[in-house]
Amino acid sequence: MKSNFLKLVLPAFAILLAVGLAFATEDKTILQIAHYYDTVDQEWKSATAEEGCGEDGENPCLYDGYQLYSAPNFGSIQLHKE
Amino acid sequence: MKLFHIHKNNVVVAIAILYIILFVYTASSKLMHLGVFRLRLERMPYIAPYAQWISWGIPFLELVIAGLLLFHGYRLIGLYGSLVLMLLFTGYIIAVLQFSNSIPCSCGGVVSALGWKDHILLNISFMILALLGILWSKKQNNIQATQKSVQ
């Protein structure tokens, strides 16, 4: 009985606990640094992205009117938020 | 003496359970926000070109090791895997911190809220646990092998 508890119940409980914790502590992900191309200075600059900016969402994440990107190149991900 | 071995066995199981919780938790958190995890990896020094592969590889590896730790027969391999993974993580953090102390953490869940020092401390604690687990598992395997050869 004790052996079964150690072999089956406890690991199963651990997995459930871990997955549950992952969902429970899910927060709005904050992207710290994003990039935009400054058309006036014609160079890539870095900025802090808003909370909730990521690859999903309908509204573009902007900084000073410029579209934010995940990396300083146009091939990277355009950041959006819900 | 036998009671002592039983307790050691329980401690190894407890260490394995702790690792299972850690790896399943961080892997789930990463997989839930895979895009963001990849974005963070793309900003990390050295590994940025491999972000796409690493973003899938690390959660996969964590889940495989958690799976190995589940079964008594594979627990020792799982503990070795855990120790190697933790060593890699910690080594990478320390190497990167030589250049900058403002690197975005690409770890999963609440672990990403830890500071770098706390993160290294957490990793070292888990590495010590893995080492203890390996030592005790080996001793236990040796005892079982001796008992079998005597029988």
mmCIF file of C-alpha atoms in Angstrom:
data_model
loop_
_atom_site.group_PDB
_atom_site.id
_atom_site.type_symbol
_atom_site.label_atom_id
_atom_site.label_comp_id
_atom_site.label_asym_id
_atom_site.label_seq_id
_atom_site.Cartn_x
_atom_site.Cartn_y
_atom_site.Cartn_z
ATOM 1 C CA MET A 1 0.000 0.000 0.000
ATOM 2 C CA LYS A 2 2.763 2.392 1.011
ATOM 3 C CA SER A 3 4.812 1.276 -1.989
ATOM 4 C CA ASN A 4 1.887 2.008 -4.333
ATOM 5 C CA PHE A 5 1.502 5.419 -2.774
ATOM 6 C CA LEU A 6 5.171 6.236 -3.379
ATOM 7 C CA LYS A 7 5.233 4.756 -6.877
ATOM 8 C CA LEU A 8 1.966 5.978 -8.337
ATOM 9 C CA VAL A 9 -0.080 8.376 -6.277
ATOM 10 C CA LEU A 10 2.675 10.748 -5.207
ATOM 11 C CA PRO A 11 4.231 11.266 -8.686
ATOM 12 C CA ALA A 12 0.782 11.670 -10.254
ATOM 13 C CA PHE A 13 -0.088 14.217 -7.594
ATOM 14 C CA ALA A 14 3.231 16.016 -8.220
ATOM 15 C CA ILE A 15 2.508 16.312 -11.945
ATOM 16 C CA LEU A 16 -1.016 17.581 -11.315
ATOM 17 C CA LEU A 17 0.315 20.059 -8.771
ATOM 18 C CA ALA A 18 2.969 21.342 -11.193
ATOM 19 C CA VAL A 19 0.550 21.777 -14.105
ATOM 20 C CA GLY A 20 -2.010 23.367 -11.784
ATOM 21 C CA LEU A 21 0.630 25.743 -10.453
ATOM 22 C CA ALA A 22 1.675 26.683 -13.984
ATOM 23 C CA PHE A 23 -1.901 27.727 -14.778
ATOM 24 C CA ALA A 24 -2.478 29.326 -11.382
ATOM 25 C CA THR A 25 0.592 31.533 -11.558
ATOM 26 C CA GLU A 26 0.026 32.448 -15.196
ATOM 27 C CA ASP A 27 0.341 36.183 -15.415
ATOM 28 C CA LYS A 28 0.277 38.723 -18.167
ATOM 29 C CA THR A 29 3.681 38.395 -19.693
ATOM 30 C CA ILE A 30 5.720 41.535 -19.721
ATOM 31 C CA LEU A 31 8.093 42.057 -22.598
ATOM 32 C CA GLN A 32 10.874 44.240 -21.343
ATOM 33 C CA ILE A 33 12.581 45.317 -24.524
ATOM 34 C CA ALA A 34 11.160 45.854 -27.988
ATOM 35 C CA HIS A 35 12.537 47.494 -31.095
ATOM 36 C CA TYR A 36 11.282 49.986 -33.656
ATOM 37 C CA TYR A 37 12.677 51.544 -36.780
ATOM 38 C CA ASP A 38 12.917 55.304 -36.433
ATOM 39 C CA THR A 39 12.240 56.617 -39.930
ATOM 40 C CA VAL A 40 13.575 60.080 -39.080
ATOM 41 C CA ASP A 41 16.957 58.897 -37.770
ATOM 42 C CA GLN A 42 16.801 55.866 -40.080
ATOM 43 C CA GLU A 43 18.006 53.431 -37.445
ATOM 44 C CA TRP A 44 16.676 50.759 -35.094
ATOM 45 C CA LYS A 45 15.990 51.851 -31.539
ATOM 46 C CA SER A 46 14.960 49.996 -28.406
ATOM 47 C CA ALA A 47 11.986 50.731 -26.191
ATOM 48 C CA THR A 48 10.111 49.135 -23.333
ATOM 49 C CA ALA A 49 7.020 47.356 -24.535
ATOM 50 C CA GLU A 50 3.701 47.636 -22.748
ATOM 51 C CA GLU A 51 2.351 44.903 -20.557
ATOM 52 C CA GLY A 52 0.555 42.250 -22.597
ATOM 53 C CA CYS A 53 2.508 42.823 -25.803
ATOM 54 C CA GLY A 54 3.317 39.580 -27.561
ATOM 55 C CA GLU A 55 2.903 37.833 -30.868
ATOM 56 C CA ASP A 56 -0.858 37.433 -30.440
ATOM 57 C CA GLY A 57 -3.560 40.064 -30.371
ATOM 58 C CA GLU A 58 -5.419 42.438 -32.660
ATOM 59 C CA ASN A 59 -3.983 45.787 -31.622
ATOM 60 C CA PRO A 60 -0.452 46.694 -32.668
ATOM 61 C CA CYS A 61 1.991 47.667 -29.936
ATOM 62 C CA LEU A 62 3.333 51.085 -30.764
ATOM 63 C CA TYR A 63 6.018 53.370 -29.413
ATOM 64 C CA ASP A 64 5.900 56.996 -30.477
ATOM 65 C CA GLY A 65 3.684 55.901 -33.354
ATOM 66 C CA TYR A 66 6.133 53.247 -34.563
ATOM 67 C CA GLN A 67 5.343 49.517 -34.732
ATOM 68 C CA LEU A 68 7.323 47.544 -32.164
ATOM 69 C CA TYR A 69 9.254 44.415 -33.191
ATOM 70 C CA SER A 70 10.756 41.567 -31.187
ATOM 71 C CA ALA A 71 14.211 42.107 -32.706
ATOM 72 C CA PRO A 72 15.840 44.994 -34.569
ATOM 73 C CA ASN A 73 14.874 43.750 -38.041
ATOM 74 C CA PHE A 74 11.692 43.730 -40.111
ATOM 75 C CA GLY A 75 11.755 39.941 -40.328
ATOM 76 C CA SER A 76 11.146 39.601 -36.583
ATOM 77 C CA ILE A 77 7.748 39.391 -34.904
ATOM 78 C CA GLN A 78 5.484 42.437 -34.941
ATOM 79 C CA LEU A 79 4.216 42.866 -31.399
ATOM 80 C CA HIS A 80 0.494 42.958 -30.738
ATOM 81 C CA LYS A 81 -1.810 42.918 -27.739
ATOM 82 C CA GLU A 82 -5.437 41.987 -27.055
ATOM 83 C CA MET B 1 20.601 0.130 9.487
ATOM 84 C CA LYS B 2 17.728 -1.132 7.311
ATOM 85 C CA LEU B 3 15.515 1.674 8.590
ATOM 86 C CA PHE B 4 18.224 4.158 7.565
ATOM 87 C CA HIS B 5 18.209 2.759 3.994
ATOM 88 C CA ILE B 6 14.420 2.968 3.837
ATOM 89 C CA HIS B 7 14.613 6.629 4.858
ATOM 90 C CA LYS B 8 17.307 7.301 2.253
ATOM 91 C CA ASN B 9 15.103 5.699 -0.377
ATOM 92 C CA ASN B 10 12.257 7.999 0.660
ATOM 93 C CA VAL B 11 14.563 11.015 0.441
ATOM 94 C CA VAL B 12 15.579 10.024 -3.111
ATOM 95 C CA VAL B 13 11.879 9.737 -4.005
ATOM 96 C CA ALA B 14 11.261 13.159 -2.434
ATOM 97 C CA ILE B 15 14.128 14.682 -4.459
ATOM 98 C CA ALA B 16 12.742 13.110 -7.634
ATOM 99 C CA ILE B 17 9.263 14.490 -6.825
ATOM 100 C CA LEU B 18 10.720 17.986 -6.266
ATOM 101 C CA TYR B 19 12.454 17.832 -9.644
ATOM 102 C CA ILE B 20 9.279 16.542 -11.312
ATOM 103 C CA ILE B 21 7.334 19.489 -9.895
ATOM 104 C CA LEU B 22 10.042 21.961 -10.983
ATOM 105 C CA PHE B 23 10.458 20.603 -14.513
ATOM 106 C CA VAL B 24 6.766 19.999 -15.243
ATOM 107 C CA TYR B 25 5.922 23.438 -13.848
ATOM 108 C CA THR B 26 8.570 25.348 -15.831
ATOM 109 C CA ALA B 27 7.986 23.314 -19.009
ATOM 110 C CA SER B 28 4.211 23.945 -18.817
ATOM 111 C CA SER B 29 4.783 27.666 -18.261
ATOM 112 C CA LYS B 30 7.142 27.832 -21.240
ATOM 113 C CA LEU B 31 4.819 25.870 -23.515
ATOM 114 C CA MET B 32 1.842 28.046 -22.539
ATOM 115 C CA HIS B 33 3.764 31.111 -23.744
ATOM 116 C CA LEU B 34 5.995 29.561 -26.348
ATOM 117 C CA GLY B 35 6.086 32.688 -28.515
ATOM 118 C CA VAL B 36 7.148 34.886 -25.631
ATOM 119 C CA PHE B 37 9.708 32.315 -24.496
ATOM 120 C CA ARG B 38 11.186 32.364 -28.016
ATOM 121 C CA LEU B 39 11.208 36.178 -28.029
ATOM 122 C CA ARG B 40 13.162 36.180 -24.787
ATOM 123 C CA LEU B 41 15.626 33.604 -26.084
ATOM 124 C CA GLU B 42 16.163 35.756 -29.168
ATOM 125 C CA ARG B 43 17.439 38.496 -26.894
ATOM 126 C CA MET B 44 19.854 36.255 -25.014
ATOM 127 C CA PRO B 45 23.542 36.400 -25.855
ATOM 128 C CA TYR B 46 25.189 33.438 -27.685
ATOM 129 C CA ILE B 47 21.999 31.376 -28.096
ATOM 130 C CA ALA B 48 19.840 33.859 -30.055
ATOM 131 C CA PRO B 49 20.428 32.151 -33.463
ATOM 132 C CA TYR B 50 19.161 28.863 -32.038
ATOM 133 C CA ALA B 51 16.125 30.347 -30.261
ATOM 134 C CA GLN B 52 13.612 28.454 -32.399
ATOM 135 C CA TRP B 53 15.150 25.061 -31.575
ATOM 136 C CA ILE B 54 15.856 25.830 -27.935
ATOM 137 C CA SER B 55 12.309 27.118 -27.327
ATOM 138 C CA TRP B 56 10.998 23.623 -28.162
ATOM 139 C CA GLY B 57 14.000 21.640 -26.982
ATOM 140 C CA ILE B 58 14.234 22.813 -23.377
ATOM 141 C CA PRO B 59 10.584 22.142 -22.378
ATOM 142 C CA PHE B 60 10.780 18.801 -24.219
ATOM 143 C CA LEU B 61 13.979 17.864 -22.383
ATOM 144 C CA GLU B 62 12.493 18.930 -19.039
ATOM 145 C CA LEU B 63 9.419 16.753 -19.627
ATOM 146 C CA VAL B 64 11.556 13.778 -20.704
ATOM 147 C CA ILE B 65 13.685 14.069 -17.541
ATOM 148 C CA ALA B 66 10.536 14.403 -15.411
ATOM 149 C CA GLY B 67 9.286 11.213 -17.094
ATOM 150 C CA LEU B 68 12.540 9.386 -16.313
ATOM 151 C CA LEU B 69 12.326 10.466 -12.664
ATOM 152 C CA LEU B 70 8.853 8.929 -12.418
ATOM 153 C CA PHE B 71 10.112 5.378 -12.804
ATOM 154 C CA HIS B 72 12.341 3.706 -10.251
ATOM 155 C CA GLY B 73 14.425 1.954 -12.940
ATOM 156 C CA TYR B 74 15.278 5.197 -14.737
ATOM 157 C CA ARG B 75 15.500 7.477 -11.714
ATOM 158 C CA LEU B 76 19.297 7.524 -11.590
ATOM 159 C CA ILE B 77 19.509 8.511 -15.286
ATOM 160 C CA GLY B 78 16.865 11.152 -14.588
ATOM 161 C CA LEU B 79 18.888 12.536 -11.693
ATOM 162 C CA TYR B 80 22.015 12.688 -13.880
ATOM 163 C CA GLY B 81 19.985 14.457 -16.560
ATOM 164 C CA SER B 82 18.608 16.936 -13.997
ATOM 165 C CA LEU B 83 22.095 17.677 -12.693
ATOM 166 C CA VAL B 84 23.504 18.223 -16.207
ATOM 167 C CA LEU B 85 20.575 20.483 -17.187
ATOM 168 C CA MET B 86 20.947 22.536 -14.002
ATOM 169 C CA LEU B 87 24.714 22.784 -14.541
ATOM 170 C CA LEU B 88 24.118 24.048 -18.079
ATOM 171 C CA PHE B 89 21.546 26.607 -16.946
ATOM 172 C CA THR B 90 23.727 27.860 -14.108
ATOM 173 C CA GLY B 91 26.898 27.915 -16.212
ATOM 174 C CA TYR B 92 25.103 29.882 -18.899
ATOM 175 C CA ILE B 93 23.692 32.403 -16.397
ATOM 176 C CA ILE B 94 27.117 32.938 -14.814
ATOM 177 C CA ALA B 95 28.796 33.300 -18.245
ATOM 178 C CA VAL B 96 26.216 35.829 -19.405
ATOM 179 C CA LEU B 97 26.355 37.803 -16.147
ATOM 180 C CA GLN B 98 30.047 38.488 -16.841
ATOM 181 C CA PHE B 99 28.885 40.828 -19.607
ATOM 182 C CA SER B 100 25.629 42.278 -18.356
ATOM 183 C CA ASN B 101 23.317 42.068 -15.354
ATOM 184 C CA SER B 102 20.163 43.093 -17.168
ATOM 185 C CA ILE B 103 19.421 40.008 -19.232
ATOM 186 C CA PRO B 104 15.747 39.117 -19.587
ATOM 187 C CA CYS B 105 15.097 35.793 -17.860
ATOM 188 C CA SER B 106 13.720 33.138 -20.183
ATOM 189 C CA CYS B 107 12.757 30.770 -17.403
ATOM 190 C CA GLY B 108 9.195 29.670 -16.909
ATOM 191 C CA GLY B 109 6.508 30.760 -14.446
ATOM 192 C CA VAL B 110 7.253 32.520 -11.167
ATOM 193 C CA VAL B 111 10.904 31.455 -11.438
ATOM 194 C CA SER B 112 11.321 34.286 -13.960
ATOM 195 C CA ALA B 113 10.408 36.751 -11.198
ATOM 196 C CA LEU B 114 13.535 35.784 -9.231
ATOM 197 C CA GLY B 115 16.635 37.942 -9.361
ATOM 198 C CA TRP B 116 19.781 36.475 -10.875
ATOM 199 C CA LYS B 117 21.412 35.786 -7.500
ATOM 200 C CA ASP B 118 18.265 34.070 -6.215
ATOM 201 C CA HIS B 119 18.082 32.139 -9.434
ATOM 202 C CA ILE B 120 21.644 30.872 -9.073
ATOM 203 C CA LEU B 121 20.991 29.980 -5.422
ATOM 204 C CA LEU B 122 17.876 28.029 -6.411
ATOM 205 C CA ASN B 123 19.828 26.187 -9.117
ATOM 206 C CA ILE B 124 22.697 25.368 -6.743
ATOM 207 C CA SER B 125 20.231 24.042 -4.143
ATOM 208 C CA PHE B 126 18.652 21.792 -6.754
ATOM 209 C CA MET B 127 22.081 20.651 -7.958
ATOM 210 C CA ILE B 128 23.037 19.647 -4.401
ATOM 211 C CA LEU B 129 19.772 17.718 -4.124
ATOM 212 C CA ALA B 130 20.481 15.943 -7.433
ATOM 213 C CA LEU B 131 23.994 15.029 -6.240
ATOM 214 C CA LEU B 132 22.625 13.610 -2.985
ATOM 215 C CA GLY B 133 19.992 11.706 -4.945
ATOM 216 C CA ILE B 134 22.634 10.249 -7.274
ATOM 217 C CA LEU B 135 24.921 9.212 -4.405
ATOM 218 C CA TRP B 136 22.136 7.572 -2.408
ATOM 219 C CA SER B 137 20.603 5.896 -5.468
ATOM 220 C CA LYS B 138 23.997 4.436 -6.360
ATOM 221 C CA LYS B 139 24.542 3.176 -2.811
ATOM 222 C CA GLN B 140 21.092 1.635 -2.813
ATOM 223 C CA ASN B 141 21.715 -0.031 -6.189
ATOM 224 C CA ASN B 142 25.043 -1.401 -4.894
ATOM 225 C CA ILE B 143 23.363 -2.810 -1.770
ATOM 226 C CA GLN B 144 20.627 -4.429 -3.876
ATOM 227 C CA ALA B 145 23.254 -5.900 -6.235
ATOM 228 C CA THR B 146 25.222 -7.292 -3.269
ATOM 229 C CA GLN B 147 22.074 -8.791 -1.749
ATOM 230 C CA LYS B 148 21.207 -10.448 -5.077
ATOM 231 C CA SER B 149 24.706 -11.898 -5.484
ATOM 232 C CA VAL B 150 24.596 -13.257 -1.902
ATOM 233 C CA GLN B 151 21.244 -14.959 -2.581
#
